[in-house]
mmCIF file of C-alpha atoms and ligand atoms in Angstrom:
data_model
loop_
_atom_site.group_PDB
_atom_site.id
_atom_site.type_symbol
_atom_site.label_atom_id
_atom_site.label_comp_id
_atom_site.label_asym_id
_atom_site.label_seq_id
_atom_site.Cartn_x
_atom_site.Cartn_y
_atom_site.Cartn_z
ATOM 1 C CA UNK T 3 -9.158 -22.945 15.932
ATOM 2 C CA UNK T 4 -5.277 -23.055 15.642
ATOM 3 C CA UNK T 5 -4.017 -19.519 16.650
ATOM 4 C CA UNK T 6 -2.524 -18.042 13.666
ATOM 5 C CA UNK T 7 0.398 -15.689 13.804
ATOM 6 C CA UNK T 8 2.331 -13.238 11.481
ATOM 7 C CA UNK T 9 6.020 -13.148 11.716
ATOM 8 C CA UNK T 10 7.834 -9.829 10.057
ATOM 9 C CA UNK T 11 11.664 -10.305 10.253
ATOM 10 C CA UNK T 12 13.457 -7.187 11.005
ATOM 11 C CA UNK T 13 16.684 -8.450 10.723
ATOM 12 C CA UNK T 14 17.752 -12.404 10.740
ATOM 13 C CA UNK T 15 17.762 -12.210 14.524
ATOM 14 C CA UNK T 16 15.131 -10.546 15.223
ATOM 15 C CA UNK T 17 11.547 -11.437 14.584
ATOM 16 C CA UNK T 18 8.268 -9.579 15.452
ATOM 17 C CA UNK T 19 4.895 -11.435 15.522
ATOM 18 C CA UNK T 20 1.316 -10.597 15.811
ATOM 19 C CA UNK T 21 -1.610 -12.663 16.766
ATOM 20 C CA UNK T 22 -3.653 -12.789 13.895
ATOM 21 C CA UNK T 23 -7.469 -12.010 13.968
ATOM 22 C CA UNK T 24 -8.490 -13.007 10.059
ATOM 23 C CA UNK T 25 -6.523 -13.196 7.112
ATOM 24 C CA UNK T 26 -8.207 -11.285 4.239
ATOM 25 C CA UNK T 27 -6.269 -11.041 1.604
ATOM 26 C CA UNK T 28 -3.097 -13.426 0.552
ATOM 27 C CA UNK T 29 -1.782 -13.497 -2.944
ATOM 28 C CA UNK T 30 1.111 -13.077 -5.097
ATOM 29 C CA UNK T 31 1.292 -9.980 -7.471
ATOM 30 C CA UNK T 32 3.807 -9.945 -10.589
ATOM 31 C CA UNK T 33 6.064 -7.556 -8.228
ATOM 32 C CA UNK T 34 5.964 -8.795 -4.522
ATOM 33 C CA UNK T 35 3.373 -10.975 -2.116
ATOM 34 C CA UNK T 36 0.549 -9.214 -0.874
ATOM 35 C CA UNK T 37 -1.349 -10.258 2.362
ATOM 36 C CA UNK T 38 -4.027 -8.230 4.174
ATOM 37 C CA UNK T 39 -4.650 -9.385 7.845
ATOM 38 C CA UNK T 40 -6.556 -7.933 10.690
ATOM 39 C CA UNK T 41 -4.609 -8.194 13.834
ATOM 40 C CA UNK T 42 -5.553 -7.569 17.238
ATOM 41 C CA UNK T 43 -3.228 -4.920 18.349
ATOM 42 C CA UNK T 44 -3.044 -3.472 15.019
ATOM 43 C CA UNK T 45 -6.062 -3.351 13.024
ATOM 44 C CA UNK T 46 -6.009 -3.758 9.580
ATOM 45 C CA UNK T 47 -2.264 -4.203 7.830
ATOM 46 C CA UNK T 48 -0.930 -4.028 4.549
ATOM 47 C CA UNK T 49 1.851 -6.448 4.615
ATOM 48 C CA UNK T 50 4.370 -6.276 1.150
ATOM 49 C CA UNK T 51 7.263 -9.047 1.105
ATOM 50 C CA UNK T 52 6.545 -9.922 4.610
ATOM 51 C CA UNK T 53 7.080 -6.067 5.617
ATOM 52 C CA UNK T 54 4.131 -3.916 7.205
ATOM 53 C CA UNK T 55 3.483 -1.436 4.783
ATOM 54 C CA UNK T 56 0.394 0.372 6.953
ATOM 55 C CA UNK T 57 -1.861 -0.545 9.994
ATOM 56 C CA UNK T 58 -4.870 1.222 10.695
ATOM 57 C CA UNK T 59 -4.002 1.774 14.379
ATOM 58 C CA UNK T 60 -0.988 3.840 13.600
ATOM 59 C CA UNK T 61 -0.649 4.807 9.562
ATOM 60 C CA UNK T 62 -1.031 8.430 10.095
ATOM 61 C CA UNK T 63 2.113 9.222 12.563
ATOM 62 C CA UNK T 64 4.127 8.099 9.462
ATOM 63 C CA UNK T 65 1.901 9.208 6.414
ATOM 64 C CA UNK T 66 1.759 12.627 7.962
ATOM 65 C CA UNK T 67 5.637 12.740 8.878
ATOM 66 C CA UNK T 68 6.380 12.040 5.786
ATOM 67 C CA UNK T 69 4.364 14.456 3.855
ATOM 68 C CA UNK T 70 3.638 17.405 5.779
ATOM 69 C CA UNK T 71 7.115 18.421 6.937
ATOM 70 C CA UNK T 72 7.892 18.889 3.068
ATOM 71 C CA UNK T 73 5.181 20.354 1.989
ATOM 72 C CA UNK T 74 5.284 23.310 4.409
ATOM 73 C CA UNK T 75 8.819 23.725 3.506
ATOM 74 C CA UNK T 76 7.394 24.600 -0.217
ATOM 75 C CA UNK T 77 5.709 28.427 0.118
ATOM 76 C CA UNK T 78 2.932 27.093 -2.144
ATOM 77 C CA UNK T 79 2.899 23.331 -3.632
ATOM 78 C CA UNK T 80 0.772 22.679 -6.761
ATOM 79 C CA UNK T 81 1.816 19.852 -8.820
ATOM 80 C CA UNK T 82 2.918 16.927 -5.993
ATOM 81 C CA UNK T 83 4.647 13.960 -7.512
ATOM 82 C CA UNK T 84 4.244 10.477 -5.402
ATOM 83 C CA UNK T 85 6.164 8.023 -6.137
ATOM 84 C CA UNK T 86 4.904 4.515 -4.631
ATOM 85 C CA UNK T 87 2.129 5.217 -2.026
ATOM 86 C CA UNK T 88 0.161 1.842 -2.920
ATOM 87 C CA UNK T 89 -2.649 2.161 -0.427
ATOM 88 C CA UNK T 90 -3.883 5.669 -0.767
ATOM 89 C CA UNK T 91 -2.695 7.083 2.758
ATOM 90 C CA UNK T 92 0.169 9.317 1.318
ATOM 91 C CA UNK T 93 -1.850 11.065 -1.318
ATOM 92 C CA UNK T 94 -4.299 11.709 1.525
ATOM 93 C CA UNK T 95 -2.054 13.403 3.248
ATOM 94 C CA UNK T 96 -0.953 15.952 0.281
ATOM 95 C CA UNK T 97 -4.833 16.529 -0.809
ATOM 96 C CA UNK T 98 -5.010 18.068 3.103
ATOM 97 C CA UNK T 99 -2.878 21.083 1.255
ATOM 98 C CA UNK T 100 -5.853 23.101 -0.245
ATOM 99 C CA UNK T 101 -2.662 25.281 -2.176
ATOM 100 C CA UNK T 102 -2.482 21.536 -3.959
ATOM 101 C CA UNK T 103 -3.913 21.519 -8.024
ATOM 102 C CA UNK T 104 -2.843 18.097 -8.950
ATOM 103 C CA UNK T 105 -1.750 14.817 -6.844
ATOM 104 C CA UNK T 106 0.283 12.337 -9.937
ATOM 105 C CA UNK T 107 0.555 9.195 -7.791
ATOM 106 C CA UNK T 108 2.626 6.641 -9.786
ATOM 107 C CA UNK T 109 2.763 2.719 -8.485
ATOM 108 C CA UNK T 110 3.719 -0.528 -9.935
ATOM 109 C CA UNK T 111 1.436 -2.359 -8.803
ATOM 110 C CA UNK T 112 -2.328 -1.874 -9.488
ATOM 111 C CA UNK T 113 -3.160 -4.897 -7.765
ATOM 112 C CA UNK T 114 -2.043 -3.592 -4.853
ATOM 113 C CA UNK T 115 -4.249 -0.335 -5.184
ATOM 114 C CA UNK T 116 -7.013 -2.489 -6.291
ATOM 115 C CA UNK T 117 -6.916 -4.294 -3.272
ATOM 116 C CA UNK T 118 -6.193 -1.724 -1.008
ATOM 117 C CA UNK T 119 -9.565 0.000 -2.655
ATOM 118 C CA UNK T 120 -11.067 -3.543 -1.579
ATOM 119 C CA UNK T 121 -10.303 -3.797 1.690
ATOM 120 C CA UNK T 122 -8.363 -0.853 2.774
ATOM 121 C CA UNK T 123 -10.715 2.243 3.046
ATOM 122 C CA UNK T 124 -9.961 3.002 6.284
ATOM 123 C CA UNK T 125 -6.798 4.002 4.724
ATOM 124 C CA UNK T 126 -7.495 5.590 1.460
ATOM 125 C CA UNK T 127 -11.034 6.580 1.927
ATOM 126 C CA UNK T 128 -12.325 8.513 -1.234
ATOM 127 C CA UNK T 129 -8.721 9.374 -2.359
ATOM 128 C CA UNK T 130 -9.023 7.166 -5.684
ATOM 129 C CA UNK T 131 -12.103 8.875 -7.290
ATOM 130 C CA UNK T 132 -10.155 12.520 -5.885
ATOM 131 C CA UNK T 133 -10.767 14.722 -9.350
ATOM 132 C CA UNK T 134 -6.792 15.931 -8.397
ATOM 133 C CA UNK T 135 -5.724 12.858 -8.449
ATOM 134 C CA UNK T 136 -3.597 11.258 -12.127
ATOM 135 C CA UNK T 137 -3.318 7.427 -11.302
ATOM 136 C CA UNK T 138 -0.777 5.718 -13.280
ATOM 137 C CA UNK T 139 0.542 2.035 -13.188
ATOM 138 C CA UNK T 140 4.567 1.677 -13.671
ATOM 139 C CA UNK T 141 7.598 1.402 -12.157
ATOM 140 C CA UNK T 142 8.273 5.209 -10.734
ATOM 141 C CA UNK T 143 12.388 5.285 -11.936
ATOM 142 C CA UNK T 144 10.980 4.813 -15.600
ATOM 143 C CA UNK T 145 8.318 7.589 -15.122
ATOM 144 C CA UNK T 146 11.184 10.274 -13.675
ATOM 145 C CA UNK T 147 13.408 8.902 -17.089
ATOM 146 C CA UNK T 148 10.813 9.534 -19.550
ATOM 147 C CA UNK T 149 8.842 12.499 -18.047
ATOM 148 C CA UNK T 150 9.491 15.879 -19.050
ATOM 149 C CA UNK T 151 6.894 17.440 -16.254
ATOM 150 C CA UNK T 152 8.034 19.391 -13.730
ATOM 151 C CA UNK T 153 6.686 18.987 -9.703
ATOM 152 C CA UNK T 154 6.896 21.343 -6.805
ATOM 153 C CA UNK T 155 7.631 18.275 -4.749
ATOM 154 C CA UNK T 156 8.332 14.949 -4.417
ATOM 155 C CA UNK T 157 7.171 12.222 -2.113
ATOM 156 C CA UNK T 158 9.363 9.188 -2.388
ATOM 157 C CA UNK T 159 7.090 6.061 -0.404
ATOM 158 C CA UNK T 160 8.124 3.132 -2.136
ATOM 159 C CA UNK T 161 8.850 0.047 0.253
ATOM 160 C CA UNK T 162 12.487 -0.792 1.466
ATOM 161 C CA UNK T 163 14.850 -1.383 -0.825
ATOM 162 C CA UNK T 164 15.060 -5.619 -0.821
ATOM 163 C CA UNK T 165 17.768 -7.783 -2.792
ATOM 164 C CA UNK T 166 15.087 -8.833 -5.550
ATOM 165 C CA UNK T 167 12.733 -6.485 -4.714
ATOM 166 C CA UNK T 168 10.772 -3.761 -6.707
ATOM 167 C CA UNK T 169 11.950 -0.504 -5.464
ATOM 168 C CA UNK T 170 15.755 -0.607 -4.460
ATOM 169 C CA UNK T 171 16.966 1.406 -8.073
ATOM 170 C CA UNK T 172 15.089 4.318 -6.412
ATOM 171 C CA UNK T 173 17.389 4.810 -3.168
ATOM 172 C CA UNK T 174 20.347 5.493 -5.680
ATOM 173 C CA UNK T 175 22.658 8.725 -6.849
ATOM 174 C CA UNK T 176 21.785 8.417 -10.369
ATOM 175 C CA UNK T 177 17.896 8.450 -9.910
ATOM 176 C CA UNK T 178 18.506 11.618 -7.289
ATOM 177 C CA UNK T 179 20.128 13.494 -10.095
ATOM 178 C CA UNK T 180 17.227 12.615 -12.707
ATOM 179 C CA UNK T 181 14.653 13.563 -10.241
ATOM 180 C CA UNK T 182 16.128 16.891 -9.440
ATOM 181 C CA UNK T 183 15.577 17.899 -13.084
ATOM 182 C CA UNK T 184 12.081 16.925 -12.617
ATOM 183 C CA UNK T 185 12.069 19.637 -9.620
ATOM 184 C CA UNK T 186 11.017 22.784 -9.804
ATOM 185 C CA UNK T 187 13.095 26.245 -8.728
ATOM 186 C CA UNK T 188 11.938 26.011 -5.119
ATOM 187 C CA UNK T 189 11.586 21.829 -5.148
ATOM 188 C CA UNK T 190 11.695 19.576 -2.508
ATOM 189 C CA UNK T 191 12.098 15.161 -2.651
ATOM 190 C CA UNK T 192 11.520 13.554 0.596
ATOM 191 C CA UNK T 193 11.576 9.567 0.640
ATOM 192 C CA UNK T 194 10.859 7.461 3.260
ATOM 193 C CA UNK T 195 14.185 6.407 4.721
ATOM 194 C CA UNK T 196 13.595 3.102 6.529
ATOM 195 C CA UNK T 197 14.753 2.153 10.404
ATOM 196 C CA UNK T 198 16.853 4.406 12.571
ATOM 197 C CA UNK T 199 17.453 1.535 14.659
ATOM 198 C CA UNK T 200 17.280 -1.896 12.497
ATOM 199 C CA UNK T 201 18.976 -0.196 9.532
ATOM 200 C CA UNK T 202 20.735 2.545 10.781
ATOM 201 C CA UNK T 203 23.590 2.181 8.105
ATOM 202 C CA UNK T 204 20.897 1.975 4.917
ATOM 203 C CA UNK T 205 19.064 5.175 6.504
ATOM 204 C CA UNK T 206 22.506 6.960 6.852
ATOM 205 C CA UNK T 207 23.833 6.045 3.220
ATOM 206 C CA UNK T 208 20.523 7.235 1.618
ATOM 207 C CA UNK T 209 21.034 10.560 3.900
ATOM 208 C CA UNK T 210 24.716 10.584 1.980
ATOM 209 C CA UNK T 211 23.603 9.601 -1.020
ATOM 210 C CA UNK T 212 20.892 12.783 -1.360
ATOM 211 C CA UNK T 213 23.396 15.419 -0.342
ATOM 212 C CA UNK T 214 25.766 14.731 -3.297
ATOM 213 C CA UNK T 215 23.005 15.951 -5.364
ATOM 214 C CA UNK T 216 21.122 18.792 -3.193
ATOM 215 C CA UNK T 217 22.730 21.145 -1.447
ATOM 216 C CA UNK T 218 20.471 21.094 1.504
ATOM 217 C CA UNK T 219 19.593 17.688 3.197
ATOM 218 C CA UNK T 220 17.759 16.934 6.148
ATOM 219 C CA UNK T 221 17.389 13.649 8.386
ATOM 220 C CA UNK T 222 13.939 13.128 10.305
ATOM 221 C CA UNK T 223 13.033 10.323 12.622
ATOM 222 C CA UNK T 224 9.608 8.828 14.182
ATOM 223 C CA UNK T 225 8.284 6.560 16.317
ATOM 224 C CA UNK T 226 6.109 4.029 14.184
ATOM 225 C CA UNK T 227 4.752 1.372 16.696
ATOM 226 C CA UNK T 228 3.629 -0.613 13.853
ATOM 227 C CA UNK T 229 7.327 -1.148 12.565
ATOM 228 C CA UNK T 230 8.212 -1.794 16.268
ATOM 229 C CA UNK T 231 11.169 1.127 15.199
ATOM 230 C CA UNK T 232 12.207 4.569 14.969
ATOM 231 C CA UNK T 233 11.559 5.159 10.849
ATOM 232 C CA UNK T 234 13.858 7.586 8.722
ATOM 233 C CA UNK T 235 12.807 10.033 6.316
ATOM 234 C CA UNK T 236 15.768 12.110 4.325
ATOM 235 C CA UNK T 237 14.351 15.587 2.972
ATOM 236 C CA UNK T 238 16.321 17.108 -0.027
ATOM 237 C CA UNK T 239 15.729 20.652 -0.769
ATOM 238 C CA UNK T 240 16.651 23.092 -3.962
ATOM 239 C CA UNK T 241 16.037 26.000 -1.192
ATOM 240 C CA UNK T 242 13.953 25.630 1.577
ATOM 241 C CA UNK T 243 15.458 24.676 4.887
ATOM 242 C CA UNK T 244 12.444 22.171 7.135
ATOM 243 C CA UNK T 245 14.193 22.749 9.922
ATOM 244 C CA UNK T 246 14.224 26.586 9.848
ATOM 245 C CA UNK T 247 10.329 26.899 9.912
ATOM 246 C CA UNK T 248 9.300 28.461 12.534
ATOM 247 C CA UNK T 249 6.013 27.485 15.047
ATOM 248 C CA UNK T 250 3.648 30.429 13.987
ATOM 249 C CA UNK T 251 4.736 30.224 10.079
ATOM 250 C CA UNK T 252 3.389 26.706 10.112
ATOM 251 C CA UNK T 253 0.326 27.807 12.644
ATOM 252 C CA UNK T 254 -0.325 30.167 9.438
ATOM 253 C CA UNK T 255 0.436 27.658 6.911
ATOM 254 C CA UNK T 256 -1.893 25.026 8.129
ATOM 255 C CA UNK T 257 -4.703 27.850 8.593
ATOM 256 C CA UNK T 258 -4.392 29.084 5.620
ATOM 257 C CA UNK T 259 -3.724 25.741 3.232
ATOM 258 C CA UNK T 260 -7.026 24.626 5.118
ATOM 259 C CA UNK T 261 -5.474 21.196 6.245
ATOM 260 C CA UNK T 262 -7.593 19.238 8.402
ATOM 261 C CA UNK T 263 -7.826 16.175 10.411
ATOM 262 C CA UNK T 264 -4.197 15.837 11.747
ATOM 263 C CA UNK T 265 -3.408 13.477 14.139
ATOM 264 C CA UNK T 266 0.056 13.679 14.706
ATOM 265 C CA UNK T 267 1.350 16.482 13.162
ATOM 266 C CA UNK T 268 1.602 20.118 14.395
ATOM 267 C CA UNK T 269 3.907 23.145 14.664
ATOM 268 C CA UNK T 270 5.434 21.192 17.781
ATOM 269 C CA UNK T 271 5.753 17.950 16.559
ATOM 270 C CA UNK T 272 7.514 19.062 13.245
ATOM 271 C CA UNK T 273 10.082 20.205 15.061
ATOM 272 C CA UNK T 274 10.509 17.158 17.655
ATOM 273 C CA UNK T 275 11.056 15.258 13.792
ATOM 274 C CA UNK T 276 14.055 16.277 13.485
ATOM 275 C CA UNK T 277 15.785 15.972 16.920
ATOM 276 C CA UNK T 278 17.922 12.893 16.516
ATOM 277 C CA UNK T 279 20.094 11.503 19.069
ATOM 278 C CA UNK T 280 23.965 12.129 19.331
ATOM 279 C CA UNK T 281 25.021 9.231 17.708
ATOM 280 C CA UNK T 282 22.716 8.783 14.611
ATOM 281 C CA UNK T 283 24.161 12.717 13.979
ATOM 282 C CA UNK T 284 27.884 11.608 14.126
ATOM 283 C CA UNK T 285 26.800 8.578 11.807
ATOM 284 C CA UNK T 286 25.225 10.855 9.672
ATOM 285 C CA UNK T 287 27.867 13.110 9.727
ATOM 286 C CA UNK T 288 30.993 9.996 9.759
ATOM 287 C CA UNK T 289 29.067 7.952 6.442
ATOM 288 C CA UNK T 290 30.924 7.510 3.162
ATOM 289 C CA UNK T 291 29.157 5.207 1.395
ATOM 290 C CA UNK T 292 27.003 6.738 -1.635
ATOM 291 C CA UNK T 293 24.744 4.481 -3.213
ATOM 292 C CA UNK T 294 24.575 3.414 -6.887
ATOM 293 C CA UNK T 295 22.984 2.009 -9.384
ATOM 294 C CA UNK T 296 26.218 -0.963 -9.812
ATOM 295 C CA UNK T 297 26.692 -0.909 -5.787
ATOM 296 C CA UNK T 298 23.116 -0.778 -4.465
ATOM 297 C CA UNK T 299 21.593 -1.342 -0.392
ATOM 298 C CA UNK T 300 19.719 -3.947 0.519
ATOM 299 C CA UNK T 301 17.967 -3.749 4.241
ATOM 300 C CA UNK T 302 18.382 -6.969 6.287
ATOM 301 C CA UNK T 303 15.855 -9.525 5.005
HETATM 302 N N1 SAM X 421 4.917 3.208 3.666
HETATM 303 C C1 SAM X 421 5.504 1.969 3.239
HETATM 304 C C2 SAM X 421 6.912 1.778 3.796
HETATM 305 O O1 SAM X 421 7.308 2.538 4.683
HETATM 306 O O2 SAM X 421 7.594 0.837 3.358
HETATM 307 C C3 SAM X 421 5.430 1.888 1.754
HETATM 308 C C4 SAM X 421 4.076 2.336 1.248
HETATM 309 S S1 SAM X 421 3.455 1.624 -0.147
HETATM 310 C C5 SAM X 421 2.619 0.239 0.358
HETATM 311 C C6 SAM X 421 4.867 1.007 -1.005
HETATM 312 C C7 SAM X 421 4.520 0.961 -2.471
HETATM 313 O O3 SAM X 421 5.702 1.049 -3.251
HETATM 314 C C8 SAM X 421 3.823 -0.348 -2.908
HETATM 315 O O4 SAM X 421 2.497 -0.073 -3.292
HETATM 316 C C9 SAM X 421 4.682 -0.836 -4.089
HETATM 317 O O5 SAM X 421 3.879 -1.382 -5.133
HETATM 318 C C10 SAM X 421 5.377 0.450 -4.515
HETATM 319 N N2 SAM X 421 6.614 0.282 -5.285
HETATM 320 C C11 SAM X 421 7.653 -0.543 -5.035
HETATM 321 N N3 SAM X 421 8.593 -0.406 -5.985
HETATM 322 C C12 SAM X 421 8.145 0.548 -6.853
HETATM 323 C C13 SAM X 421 8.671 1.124 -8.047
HETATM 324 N N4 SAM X 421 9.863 0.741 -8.562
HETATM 325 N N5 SAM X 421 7.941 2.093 -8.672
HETATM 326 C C14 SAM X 421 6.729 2.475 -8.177
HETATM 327 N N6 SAM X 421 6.166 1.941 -7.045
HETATM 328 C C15 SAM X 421 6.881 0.994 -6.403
#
């Protein structure tokens, strides 16, 4: 049998491919193309617009970075607002967080939740039929525009913000300022920020663009061997400082929240998170340009 292989283009000059093992899933939603293939280095990936969304070998060094850094920063999160998130992993992160009442996970797509329900449990396990769980299909700048509900915090996992794409009116100044009035006095937003390395420029102007509207803002960074980068994450806080936390507050926190079954995260590792090297902190600390709704970012296609 021909060898297949799956090419994801992180930039137009550089390519990464993967032997493919079986292609399960290969379709074309109303919002973006959707293939599920099994890999052999991998596992199982969730592939959006020819990006990796998720692989089994390696989804939980960035679904726990991204969650669990901001939710410790909160003294006690309740109501947790996810934005995005299609195949479960990120609202299985924040249902760890015992102190957690109610998950409101909104998506555009439901086919992509459907099939990640399919084929994807390894991901999402039970999360779907979680009683703390809302669902609800739609496009997640509409939700922030017409919702008068207030969240403790925000997780912002959406998928990089493409020319043509679904999600790039969420990575903008105006939809930072509607979703801090959808914060609460002690809220937090953290959205994933895309490559330290690939797009270093798109992960410093979203850095930029969330400290115009919160006063404090903080830039985290992880190894993700499945996007064959370091990925960016940009915390913005109404109080609560990530990097202050110390190692046995978060010893406590985890103790006493109940959260189980991390694999990457710990007291330790939260801190490594936000070590970044010398010269992404003088980009961070050079960049001008804010982004907006008339003069948006696109990463490389
Ligand atoms: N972790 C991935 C990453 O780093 O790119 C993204 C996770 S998840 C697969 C991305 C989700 O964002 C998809 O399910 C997609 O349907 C959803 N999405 C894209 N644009 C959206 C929008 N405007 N509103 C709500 N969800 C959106």
């Amino acid at each position: 049998m021909p060898w297949r292989w799956f090419v994801e283009h992180q930039t137009p000059y550089t390519s990464i491919i993967y032997k493919v093992k079986r292609i399960i899933y290969s379709g074309r939603t109303k919002y973006q193309q959707v293939d599920i293939i099994e890999t052999y280095d991998l596992g199982l990936c969730l592939v959006l617009d020819g990006k990796v969304q998720s692989s089994t070998k390696d989804e939980w060094i960035y679904h726990e970075s991204l969650v669990h850094p901001t939710l410790f920063t909160h003294p006690k999160p309740k109501n947790v607002l996810v934005i995005g998130g299609g195949e479960g992993a990120t609202v299985r992160e924040v249902l760890k967080h015992g102190c957690v009442e109610k998950v409101t996970m909104v998506d555009i797509d439901s086919e992509v939740v459907e099939l990640s329900k399919m084929y994807l449990r390894e991901m999402c396990d039970e999360v779907f039929e979680e009683p703390r769980l809302e669902l609800i299909f739609g496009d997640g700048r509409r939700f922030i525009e017409e919702s008068d509900r207030i969240f403790d915090v925000i997780v912002i996992d959406v998928t990089d913000p493409l020319s043509g794409g679904p999600s790039y009116l969420l990575y903008t100044k105006e939809f930072y300022e509607k979703l801090y009035k959808r914060l609460s006095g002690y809220g937090l937003v953290v959205t994933q920020a895309t490559s330290t390395f690939y797009s270093l420029d798109c992960f410093s102007a979203i850095h930029n663009t969330l400290s115009k509207v919160f006063n404090i803002v903080r830039a985290a960074h992880v190894w993700v061997p499945s996007y064959a980068s370091t990925w960016g994450f940009v915390i913005g806080s109404k109080k609560g400082d990530p990097t202050e936390l110390d190692e046995e507050y978060l010893e406590k926190e985890i103790r006493d929240r109940n959260v189980e079954n991390l694999r990457f995260y710990t007291p330790k590792t939260h801190k490594s998170l936000f070590i970044l090297p010398p010269h992404i902190e003088r980009r961070l600390k050079e960049e001008k340009k804010i982004i907006r709704d008339d003069q948006p970012i696109f990463m490389p296609a």
